[in-house]
Amino acid sequence: DAADLEQGWQSVMAHTEALPGEDHARFPGAVLLYAHQGRIVLHRGDGWAKRYADAESELDRGDWLETRTDTIHDMASVSKLFTSIVVMQQVEAGRIDLNRTVASYIPQFAEGGKEEVTVRMLLTHTSGFPSWIPLHSKYPDIESRIEAALVEPVQNDPGSTYLYSDLNLICLAVLAERQSGKGLAELVADGITTPLGMVDTGYNPPEEKWDRVAATEYQADPDRGLVWGQVHDENAWSLGGVAGHAGIFSTAKDMAALAQAILNGGWYGTERILSEESVTAMITNENTDFPGDDHGLGFEINQRWYMGGFASPRTVGHTGFTGTSLVIDHPSNSFVVLLTNRVHPSRDWGSVNPARLAAANGLADALRIAALEGKSYWQASEEPETESTLTLELPDEASEVRFGLFLDVESSDPFALETSVDDGETWQFCPYTLDNEQISEPIGRSGLRAWQRARATLPEAKKSPRQIRWAQERDKLYEGRGLLVDAIHVRDDSRVILDVEADPSLLDADGWTLTDA
């Protein structure tokens, strides 16, 4: 639905102006690209790629740069995907074994309790490394900074904990370079950007392209002034702009080529950059021992906080500190690229996460859900911190209710089927079966994105009228595709006695909307 796509874009752009209660915009400009089934369905850019002279003042108006669809953004930690792909290419070439220790390739890596850290642990952020160390300020040159990263002690036992760390990818880049005999920039160019035709993607963009490069932060410590045309991340900058954890600059169109290659199982156009087996390894959760921190060999998986309605075990992506995000949804063959310069002019101007969520939900909501029966279904409110109830008074002879349930919500936004035998004074959970699974408590689930058939046996009541209701309480955080109910039929022991599908007015809807499919 084009209206949902437009709503996604407008919701993103709302953050380029100060919202009520805020002193300034979250970011000055944005580029958004939606693609579905191999076709770009929206590609917009607006706002300002460069507007501020420092954290307090704007540039002269004539020096502002507009954000365009081809504006080049600092991808920040989305760069980690490029390093991960390079590593997997070296695995395919037989130069790296995922299950070997890193120290077997780089002996000094064994220092600091890292003797048993494997390549796989670096890719899944389970190495035990701390999240970050200030390489740029503690060490005088590139050589000493690389050495410091390699010998940094772990703070957790290897394999015992998930902790996202830039050091993992810095060390992986060094490993790929040493095993291949090539620099990281060359590996990325030869193995990714050139075969995929990503003409505006790479490290340290040439100065002739700076009029299309989005500025980032005004930095006083280190004293860099307004960062423009150079990587924002201080450690990556101190490593010459080429590092495993940050440094890539790209456009939405270029990132679309990479996203489509991942959806295609490693190929794009006539070029293959990865085997299908390698792509599967990159997008399959390795961190089953750490619920909520799902991660493949490179990609984050099933992260509702920025994937929104797409979040599922087969949805992957990554975010970048500068305000970038990539969401790739395999079930629908879709992806979202959002590029902002949210650190321009300051990293302290607010979170970009609401825009990330709005961007993902814009495309997710546009992928219409077909009704299970008829041409409409009931949908619970998606407003935060609300309670929705859909109530039906039951005939005396009713013994069973059957309905369709589409459930894509957080566990903190559970759905409950409830009954009352005292005319609504009190409500009790009503057990039911869901596609032959017995449900005995409120549930919140996501990822299936399909209708399921539910069946509930009704309690008996001798005096008061009986009622049944479909209920949900939402918290203030993330939403998925939502809670939908359809095809409600009330039965006695042998037949349908109430077809709610034929007469929706039988339902008392509070917070629910009858929605056209």
JSON list of C-alpha atoms in Angstrom, two decimals, residues 398-485:
[
{"chain": "A", "resi": 398, "resn": "ALA", "atom": "CA", "xyz": [-22.82, -22.19, 23.08]},
{"chain": "A", "resi": 399, "resn": "SER", "atom": "CA", "xyz": [-20.16, -24.78, 23.89]},
{"chain": "A", "resi": 400, "resn": "GLU", "atom": "CA", "xyz": [-17.22, -23.80, 21.68]},
{"chain": "A", "resi": 401, "resn": "VAL", "atom": "CA", "xyz": [-15.69, -20.79, 19.95]},
{"chain": "A", "resi": 402, "resn": "ARG", "atom": "CA", "xyz": [-13.45, -21.04, 16.90]},
{"chain": "A", "resi": 403, "resn": "PHE", "atom": "CA", "xyz": [-11.50, -18.15, 15.42]},
{"chain": "A", "resi": 404, "resn": "GLY", "atom": "CA", "xyz": [-8.46, -17.18, 13.43]},
{"chain": "A", "resi": 405, "resn": "LEU", "atom": "CA", "xyz": [-5.51, -15.56, 15.19]},
{"chain": "A", "resi": 406, "resn": "PHE", "atom": "CA", "xyz": [-2.65, -13.59, 13.63]},
{"chain": "A", "resi": 407, "resn": "LEU", "atom": "CA", "xyz": [-0.14, -12.83, 16.34]},
{"chain": "A", "resi": 408, "resn": "ASP", "atom": "CA", "xyz": [3.03, -10.80, 15.84]},
{"chain": "A", "resi": 409, "resn": "VAL", "atom": "CA", "xyz": [3.71, -8.99, 19.11]},
{"chain": "A", "resi": 410, "resn": "GLU", "atom": "CA", "xyz": [6.30, -8.87, 21.87]},
{"chain": "A", "resi": 411, "resn": "SER", "atom": "CA", "xyz": [5.97, -11.15, 24.87]},
{"chain": "A", "resi": 412, "resn": "SER", "atom": "CA", "xyz": [5.40, -7.97, 26.88]},
{"chain": "A", "resi": 413, "resn": "ASP", "atom": "CA", "xyz": [2.26, -7.24, 24.80]},
{"chain": "A", "resi": 414, "resn": "PRO", "atom": "CA", "xyz": [0.48, -10.57, 25.34]},
{"chain": "A", "resi": 415, "resn": "PHE", "atom": "CA", "xyz": [-2.85, -11.68, 23.93]},
{"chain": "A", "resi": 416, "resn": "ALA", "atom": "CA", "xyz": [-5.37, -13.30, 26.27]},
{"chain": "A", "resi": 417, "resn": "LEU", "atom": "CA", "xyz": [-8.64, -15.07, 25.53]},
{"chain": "A", "resi": 418, "resn": "GLU", "atom": "CA", "xyz": [-10.90, -14.52, 28.53]},
{"chain": "A", "resi": 419, "resn": "THR", "atom": "CA", "xyz": [-14.39, -15.53, 29.62]},
{"chain": "A", "resi": 420, "resn": "SER", "atom": "CA", "xyz": [-16.85, -14.21, 32.17]},
{"chain": "A", "resi": 421, "resn": "VAL", "atom": "CA", "xyz": [-19.74, -16.10, 33.77]},
{"chain": "A", "resi": 422, "resn": "ASP", "atom": "CA", "xyz": [-20.98, -13.16, 35.86]},
{"chain": "A", "resi": 423, "resn": "ASP", "atom": "CA", "xyz": [-21.96, -10.70, 33.15]},
{"chain": "A", "resi": 424, "resn": "GLY", "atom": "CA", "xyz": [-18.50, -9.16, 32.89]},
{"chain": "A", "resi": 425, "resn": "GLU", "atom": "CA", "xyz": [-17.86, -8.58, 36.59]},
{"chain": "A", "resi": 426, "resn": "THR", "atom": "CA", "xyz": [-14.79, -10.82, 36.56]},
{"chain": "A", "resi": 427, "resn": "TRP", "atom": "CA", "xyz": [-12.74, -12.42, 33.80]},
{"chain": "A", "resi": 428, "resn": "GLN", "atom": "CA", "xyz": [-10.74, -15.63, 33.70]},
{"chain": "A", "resi": 429, "resn": "PHE", "atom": "CA", "xyz": [-8.25, -16.87, 31.14]},
{"chain": "A", "resi": 430, "resn": "CYS", "atom": "CA", "xyz": [-9.87, -19.34, 28.75]},
{"chain": "A", "resi": 431, "resn": "PRO", "atom": "CA", "xyz": [-7.54, -22.14, 27.59]},
{"chain": "A", "resi": 432, "resn": "TYR", "atom": "CA", "xyz": [-7.59, -22.86, 23.87]},
{"chain": "A", "resi": 433, "resn": "THR", "atom": "CA", "xyz": [-5.79, -24.81, 21.19]},
{"chain": "A", "resi": 434, "resn": "LEU", "atom": "CA", "xyz": [-3.81, -23.00, 18.52]},
{"chain": "A", "resi": 435, "resn": "ASP", "atom": "CA", "xyz": [-3.06, -25.21, 15.53]},
{"chain": "A", "resi": 436, "resn": "ASN", "atom": "CA", "xyz": [-3.19, -28.20, 17.91]},
{"chain": "A", "resi": 437, "resn": "GLU", "atom": "CA", "xyz": [-0.94, -26.51, 20.52]},
{"chain": "A", "resi": 438, "resn": "GLN", "atom": "CA", "xyz": [-2.55, -26.15, 23.93]},
{"chain": "A", "resi": 439, "resn": "ILE", "atom": "CA", "xyz": [-2.40, -22.55, 25.19]},
{"chain": "A", "resi": 440, "resn": "SER", "atom": "CA", "xyz": [-2.89, -22.10, 28.93]},
{"chain": "A", "resi": 441, "resn": "GLU", "atom": "CA", "xyz": [-1.68, -18.53, 29.53]},
{"chain": "A", "resi": 442, "resn": "PRO", "atom": "CA", "xyz": [-1.46, -15.17, 27.73]},
{"chain": "A", "resi": 443, "resn": "ILE", "atom": "CA", "xyz": [1.09, -15.26, 24.92]},
{"chain": "A", "resi": 444, "resn": "GLY", "atom": "CA", "xyz": [3.12, -12.87, 22.81]},
{"chain": "A", "resi": 445, "resn": "ARG", "atom": "CA", "xyz": [4.86, -14.28, 19.75]},
{"chain": "A", "resi": 446, "resn": "SER", "atom": "CA", "xyz": [6.39, -13.05, 16.53]},
{"chain": "A", "resi": 447, "resn": "GLY", "atom": "CA", "xyz": [7.95, -14.27, 13.33]},
{"chain": "A", "resi": 448, "resn": "LEU", "atom": "CA", "xyz": [5.29, -16.63, 11.97]},
{"chain": "A", "resi": 449, "resn": "ARG", "atom": "CA", "xyz": [3.30, -13.95, 10.09]},
{"chain": "A", "resi": 450, "resn": "ALA", "atom": "CA", "xyz": [0.47, -16.33, 9.29]},
{"chain": "A", "resi": 451, "resn": "TRP", "atom": "CA", "xyz": [-3.06, -16.99, 10.46]},
{"chain": "A", "resi": 452, "resn": "GLN", "atom": "CA", "xyz": [-3.53, -19.81, 12.94]},
{"chain": "A", "resi": 453, "resn": "ARG", "atom": "CA", "xyz": [-6.75, -21.62, 13.81]},
{"chain": "A", "resi": 454, "resn": "ALA", "atom": "CA", "xyz": [-7.87, -21.45, 17.43]},
{"chain": "A", "resi": 455, "resn": "ARG", "atom": "CA", "xyz": [-10.53, -23.43, 19.28]},
{"chain": "A", "resi": 456, "resn": "ALA", "atom": "CA", "xyz": [-11.79, -22.91, 22.85]},
{"chain": "A", "resi": 457, "resn": "THR", "atom": "CA", "xyz": [-14.22, -24.93, 24.96]},
{"chain": "A", "resi": 458, "resn": "LEU", "atom": "CA", "xyz": [-16.52, -22.58, 26.84]},
{"chain": "A", "resi": 459, "resn": "PRO", "atom": "CA", "xyz": [-17.21, -22.77, 30.59]},
{"chain": "A", "resi": 460, "resn": "GLU", "atom": "CA", "xyz": [-20.73, -23.48, 31.72]},
{"chain": "A", "resi": 461, "resn": "ALA", "atom": "CA", "xyz": [-22.85, -20.87, 33.52]},
{"chain": "A", "resi": 462, "resn": "LYS", "atom": "CA", "xyz": [-26.14, -21.61, 35.21]},
{"chain": "A", "resi": 463, "resn": "LYS", "atom": "CA", "xyz": [-27.51, -18.12, 35.84]},
{"chain": "A", "resi": 464, "resn": "SER", "atom": "CA", "xyz": [-25.64, -15.09, 34.50]},
{"chain": "A", "resi": 465, "resn": "PRO", "atom": "CA", "xyz": [-25.01, -14.40, 30.81]},
{"chain": "A", "resi": 466, "resn": "ARG", "atom": "CA", "xyz": [-21.64, -15.61, 29.57]},
{"chain": "A", "resi": 467, "resn": "GLN", "atom": "CA", "xyz": [-19.20, -13.48, 27.62]},
{"chain": "A", "resi": 468, "resn": "ILE", "atom": "CA", "xyz": [-15.92, -14.06, 25.85]},
{"chain": "A", "resi": 469, "resn": "ARG", "atom": "CA", "xyz": [-13.36, -11.44, 24.92]},
{"chain": "A", "resi": 470, "resn": "TRP", "atom": "CA", "xyz": [-10.11, -11.09, 23.02]},
{"chain": "A", "resi": 471, "resn": "ALA", "atom": "CA", "xyz": [-7.83, -8.84, 25.09]},
{"chain": "A", "resi": 472, "resn": "GLN", "atom": "CA", "xyz": [-4.40, -7.27, 24.88]},
{"chain": "A", "resi": 473, "resn": "GLU", "atom": "CA", "xyz": [-2.44, -4.84, 27.05]},
{"chain": "A", "resi": 474, "resn": "ARG", "atom": "CA", "xyz": [0.40, -3.02, 25.27]},
{"chain": "A", "resi": 475, "resn": "ASP", "atom": "CA", "xyz": [3.47, -1.53, 26.88]},
{"chain": "A", "resi": 476, "resn": "LYS", "atom": "CA", "xyz": [5.16, 1.65, 25.66]},
{"chain": "A", "resi": 477, "resn": "LEU", "atom": "CA", "xyz": [7.84, 0.00, 23.56]},
{"chain": "A", "resi": 478, "resn": "TYR", "atom": "CA", "xyz": [7.93, -1.79, 20.22]},
{"chain": "A", "resi": 479, "resn": "GLU", "atom": "CA", "xyz": [5.16, -3.11, 18.04]},
{"chain": "A", "resi": 480, "resn": "GLY", "atom": "CA", "xyz": [5.14, -5.86, 15.44]},
{"chain": "A", "resi": 481, "resn": "ARG", "atom": "CA", "xyz": [2.54, -6.55, 12.79]},
{"chain": "A", "resi": 482, "resn": "GLY", "atom": "CA", "xyz": [0.06, -6.66, 15.64]},
{"chain": "A", "resi": 483, "resn": "LEU", "atom": "CA", "xyz": [-2.82, -8.73, 16.99]},
{"chain": "A", "resi": 484, "resn": "LEU", "atom": "CA", "xyz": [-5.52, -9.69, 14.49]},
{"chain": "A", "resi": 485, "resn": "VAL", "atom": "CA", "xyz": [-8.65, -11.81, 14.92]}
]
